[in-house]
Coordinates of C-alpha atoms and ligand atoms in Angstrom, one line a residue:
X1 CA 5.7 10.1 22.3
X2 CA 6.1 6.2 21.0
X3 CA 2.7 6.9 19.4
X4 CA 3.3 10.5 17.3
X5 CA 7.0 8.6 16.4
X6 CA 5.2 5.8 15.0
X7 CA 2.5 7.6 13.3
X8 CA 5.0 9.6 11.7
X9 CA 7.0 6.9 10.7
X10 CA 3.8 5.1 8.7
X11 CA 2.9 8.4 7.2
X12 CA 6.0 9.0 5.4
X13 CA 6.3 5.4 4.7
X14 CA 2.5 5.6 3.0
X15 CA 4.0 8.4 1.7
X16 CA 6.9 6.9 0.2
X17 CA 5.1 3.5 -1.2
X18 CA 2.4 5.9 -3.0
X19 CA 4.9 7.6 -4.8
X20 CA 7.1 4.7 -5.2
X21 CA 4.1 2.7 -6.9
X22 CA 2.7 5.6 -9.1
X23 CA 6.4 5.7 -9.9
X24 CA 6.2 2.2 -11.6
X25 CA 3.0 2.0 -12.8
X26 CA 4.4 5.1 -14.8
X27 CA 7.5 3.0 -15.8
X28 CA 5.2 0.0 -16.3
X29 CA 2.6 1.7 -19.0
X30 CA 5.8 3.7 -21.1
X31 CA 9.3 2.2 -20.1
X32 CA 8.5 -1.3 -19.0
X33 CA 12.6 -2.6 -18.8
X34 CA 13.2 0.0 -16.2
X35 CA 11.0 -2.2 -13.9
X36 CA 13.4 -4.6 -13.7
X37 CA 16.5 -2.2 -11.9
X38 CA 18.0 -3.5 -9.4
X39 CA 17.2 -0.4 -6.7
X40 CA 13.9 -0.4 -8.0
X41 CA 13.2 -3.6 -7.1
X42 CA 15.0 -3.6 -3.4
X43 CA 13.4 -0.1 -2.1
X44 CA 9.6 -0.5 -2.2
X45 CA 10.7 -3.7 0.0
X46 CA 13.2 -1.7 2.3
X47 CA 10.1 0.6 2.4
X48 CA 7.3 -1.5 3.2
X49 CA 8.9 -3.5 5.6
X50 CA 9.4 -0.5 7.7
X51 CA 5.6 0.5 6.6
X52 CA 4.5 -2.9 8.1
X53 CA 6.8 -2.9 11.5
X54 CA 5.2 0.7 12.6
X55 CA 1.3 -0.6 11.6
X56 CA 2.4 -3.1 14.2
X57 CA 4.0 -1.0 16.9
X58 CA 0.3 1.4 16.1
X59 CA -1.7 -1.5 16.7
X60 CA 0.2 -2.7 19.9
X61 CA 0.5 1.0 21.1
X62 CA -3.5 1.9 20.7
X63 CA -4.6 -1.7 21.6
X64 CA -6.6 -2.6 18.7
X65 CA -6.2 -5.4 16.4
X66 CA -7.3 -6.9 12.9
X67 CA -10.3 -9.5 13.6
X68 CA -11.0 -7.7 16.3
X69 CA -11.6 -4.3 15.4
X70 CA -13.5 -4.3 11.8
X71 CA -11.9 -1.3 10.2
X72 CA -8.2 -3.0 10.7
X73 CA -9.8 -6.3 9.4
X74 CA -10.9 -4.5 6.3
X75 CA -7.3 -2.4 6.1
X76 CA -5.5 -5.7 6.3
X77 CA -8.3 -7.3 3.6
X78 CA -7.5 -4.2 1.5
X79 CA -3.8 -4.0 2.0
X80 CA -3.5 -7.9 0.7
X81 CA -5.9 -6.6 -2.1
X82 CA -3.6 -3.5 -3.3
X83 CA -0.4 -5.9 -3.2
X84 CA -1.5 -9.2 -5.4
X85 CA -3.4 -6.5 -7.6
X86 CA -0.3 -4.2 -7.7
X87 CA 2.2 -7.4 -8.4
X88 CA -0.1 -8.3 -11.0
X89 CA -0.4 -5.2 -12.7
X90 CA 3.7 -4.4 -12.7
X91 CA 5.1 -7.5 -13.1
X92 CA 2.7 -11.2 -13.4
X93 CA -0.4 -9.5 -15.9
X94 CA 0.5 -11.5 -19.3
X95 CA -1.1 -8.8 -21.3
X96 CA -1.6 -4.8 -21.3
X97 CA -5.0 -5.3 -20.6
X98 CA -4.8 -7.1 -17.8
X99 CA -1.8 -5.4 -16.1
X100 CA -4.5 -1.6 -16.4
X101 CA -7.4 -3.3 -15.0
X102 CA -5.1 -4.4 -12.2
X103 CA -3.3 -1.4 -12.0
X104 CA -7.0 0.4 -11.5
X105 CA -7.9 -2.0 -9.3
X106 CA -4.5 -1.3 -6.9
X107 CA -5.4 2.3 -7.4
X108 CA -8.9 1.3 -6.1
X109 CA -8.0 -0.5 -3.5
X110 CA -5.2 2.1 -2.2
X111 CA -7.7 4.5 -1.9
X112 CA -10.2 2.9 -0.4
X113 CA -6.9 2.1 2.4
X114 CA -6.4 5.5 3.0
X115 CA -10.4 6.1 3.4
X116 CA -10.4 3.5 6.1
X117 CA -7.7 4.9 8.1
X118 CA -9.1 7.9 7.9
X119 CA -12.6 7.6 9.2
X120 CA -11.7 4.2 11.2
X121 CA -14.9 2.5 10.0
X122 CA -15.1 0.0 6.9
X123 CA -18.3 1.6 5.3
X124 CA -16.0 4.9 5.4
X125 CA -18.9 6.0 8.0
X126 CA -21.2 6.3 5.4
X127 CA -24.0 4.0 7.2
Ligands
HEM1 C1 -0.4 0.8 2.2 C2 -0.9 0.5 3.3 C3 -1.4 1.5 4.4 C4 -1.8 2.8 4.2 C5 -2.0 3.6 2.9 C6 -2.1 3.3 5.5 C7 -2.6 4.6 5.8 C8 -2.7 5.1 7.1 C9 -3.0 6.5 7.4 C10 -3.2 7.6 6.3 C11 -3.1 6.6 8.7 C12 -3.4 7.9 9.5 C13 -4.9 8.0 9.8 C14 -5.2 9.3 10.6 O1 -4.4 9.8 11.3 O2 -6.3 9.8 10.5 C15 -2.9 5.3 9.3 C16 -2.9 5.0 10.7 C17 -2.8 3.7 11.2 N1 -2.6 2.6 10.4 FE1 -2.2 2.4 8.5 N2 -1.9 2.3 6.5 C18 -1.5 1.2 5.8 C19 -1.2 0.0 6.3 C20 -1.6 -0.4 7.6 C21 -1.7 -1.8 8.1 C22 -1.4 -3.1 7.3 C23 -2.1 -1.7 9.4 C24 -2.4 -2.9 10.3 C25 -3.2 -3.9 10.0 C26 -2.2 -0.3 9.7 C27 -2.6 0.1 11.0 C28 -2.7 1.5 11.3 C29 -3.0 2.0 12.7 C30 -3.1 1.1 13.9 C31 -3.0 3.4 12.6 C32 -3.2 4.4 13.7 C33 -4.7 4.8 13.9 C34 -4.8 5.8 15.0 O3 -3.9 6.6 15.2 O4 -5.9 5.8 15.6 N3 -1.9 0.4 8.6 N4 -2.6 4.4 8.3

């Protein structure tokens, strides 16, 4: 019961910060003052706080733990990759450039997130 309420609440909070980023990498490419909105600055937090509080309750409720268990170590790796590439490509890249490299490495790094938590294994049980 705690479990399928927790799981829920990630996915729609996975949900939300997918949408909410393609959102302003959208905003970030063709209307770049937008980004600096109040509510679209606060949200995203509001939304990944809560995103971060149930991948806790998850881990406490099925036992297993970054360092310990190698595909949460390489969700938490990835995670830490997807935000200082996503900061960088809507808000600290000093040039175009460098804020669509880092917004395809986000991307990257996003999906290679949901591949992990999908097959539970950090070669994506390729090998
Ligand atoms: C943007 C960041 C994240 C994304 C996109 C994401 C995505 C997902 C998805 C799609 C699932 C469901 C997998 C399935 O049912 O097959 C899941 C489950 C889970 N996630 Fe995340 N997650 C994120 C962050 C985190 C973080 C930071 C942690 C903790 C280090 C975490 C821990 C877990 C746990 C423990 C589960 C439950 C696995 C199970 O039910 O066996 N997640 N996540």
């Amino acid at each position: 019961m705690l479990y399928t309420t927790l799981k829920h609440i990630h996915l729609l909070t996975v949900a939300v910060t997918i949408l909410l980023f393609l959102f302003r990498a959208a905003l970030m490419l063709w209307w770049p003052n937008q980004l600096r909105k109040r509510w679209i600055r606060v949200v995203p937090h509001i939304n990944d706080t809560v995103l971060l509080a149930s991948a806790i309750g998850l881990m406490l409720t099925i036992g297993q733990y970054p360092l310990v268990n190698h595909w949460l170590t390489a969700k938490l790796m990835a995670l830490l990759a997807y935000i200082l590439l996503g900061s960088l490509a809507l808000h600290r890249g000093r040039s175009r450039r460098i804020r669509l490299l880092s917004l395809v490495g986000a991307l990257v790094s996003l999906g290679y997130l949901l591949a992990v938590a999908r097959t539970h294994s950090p070669t994506l049980g390729l090998f």
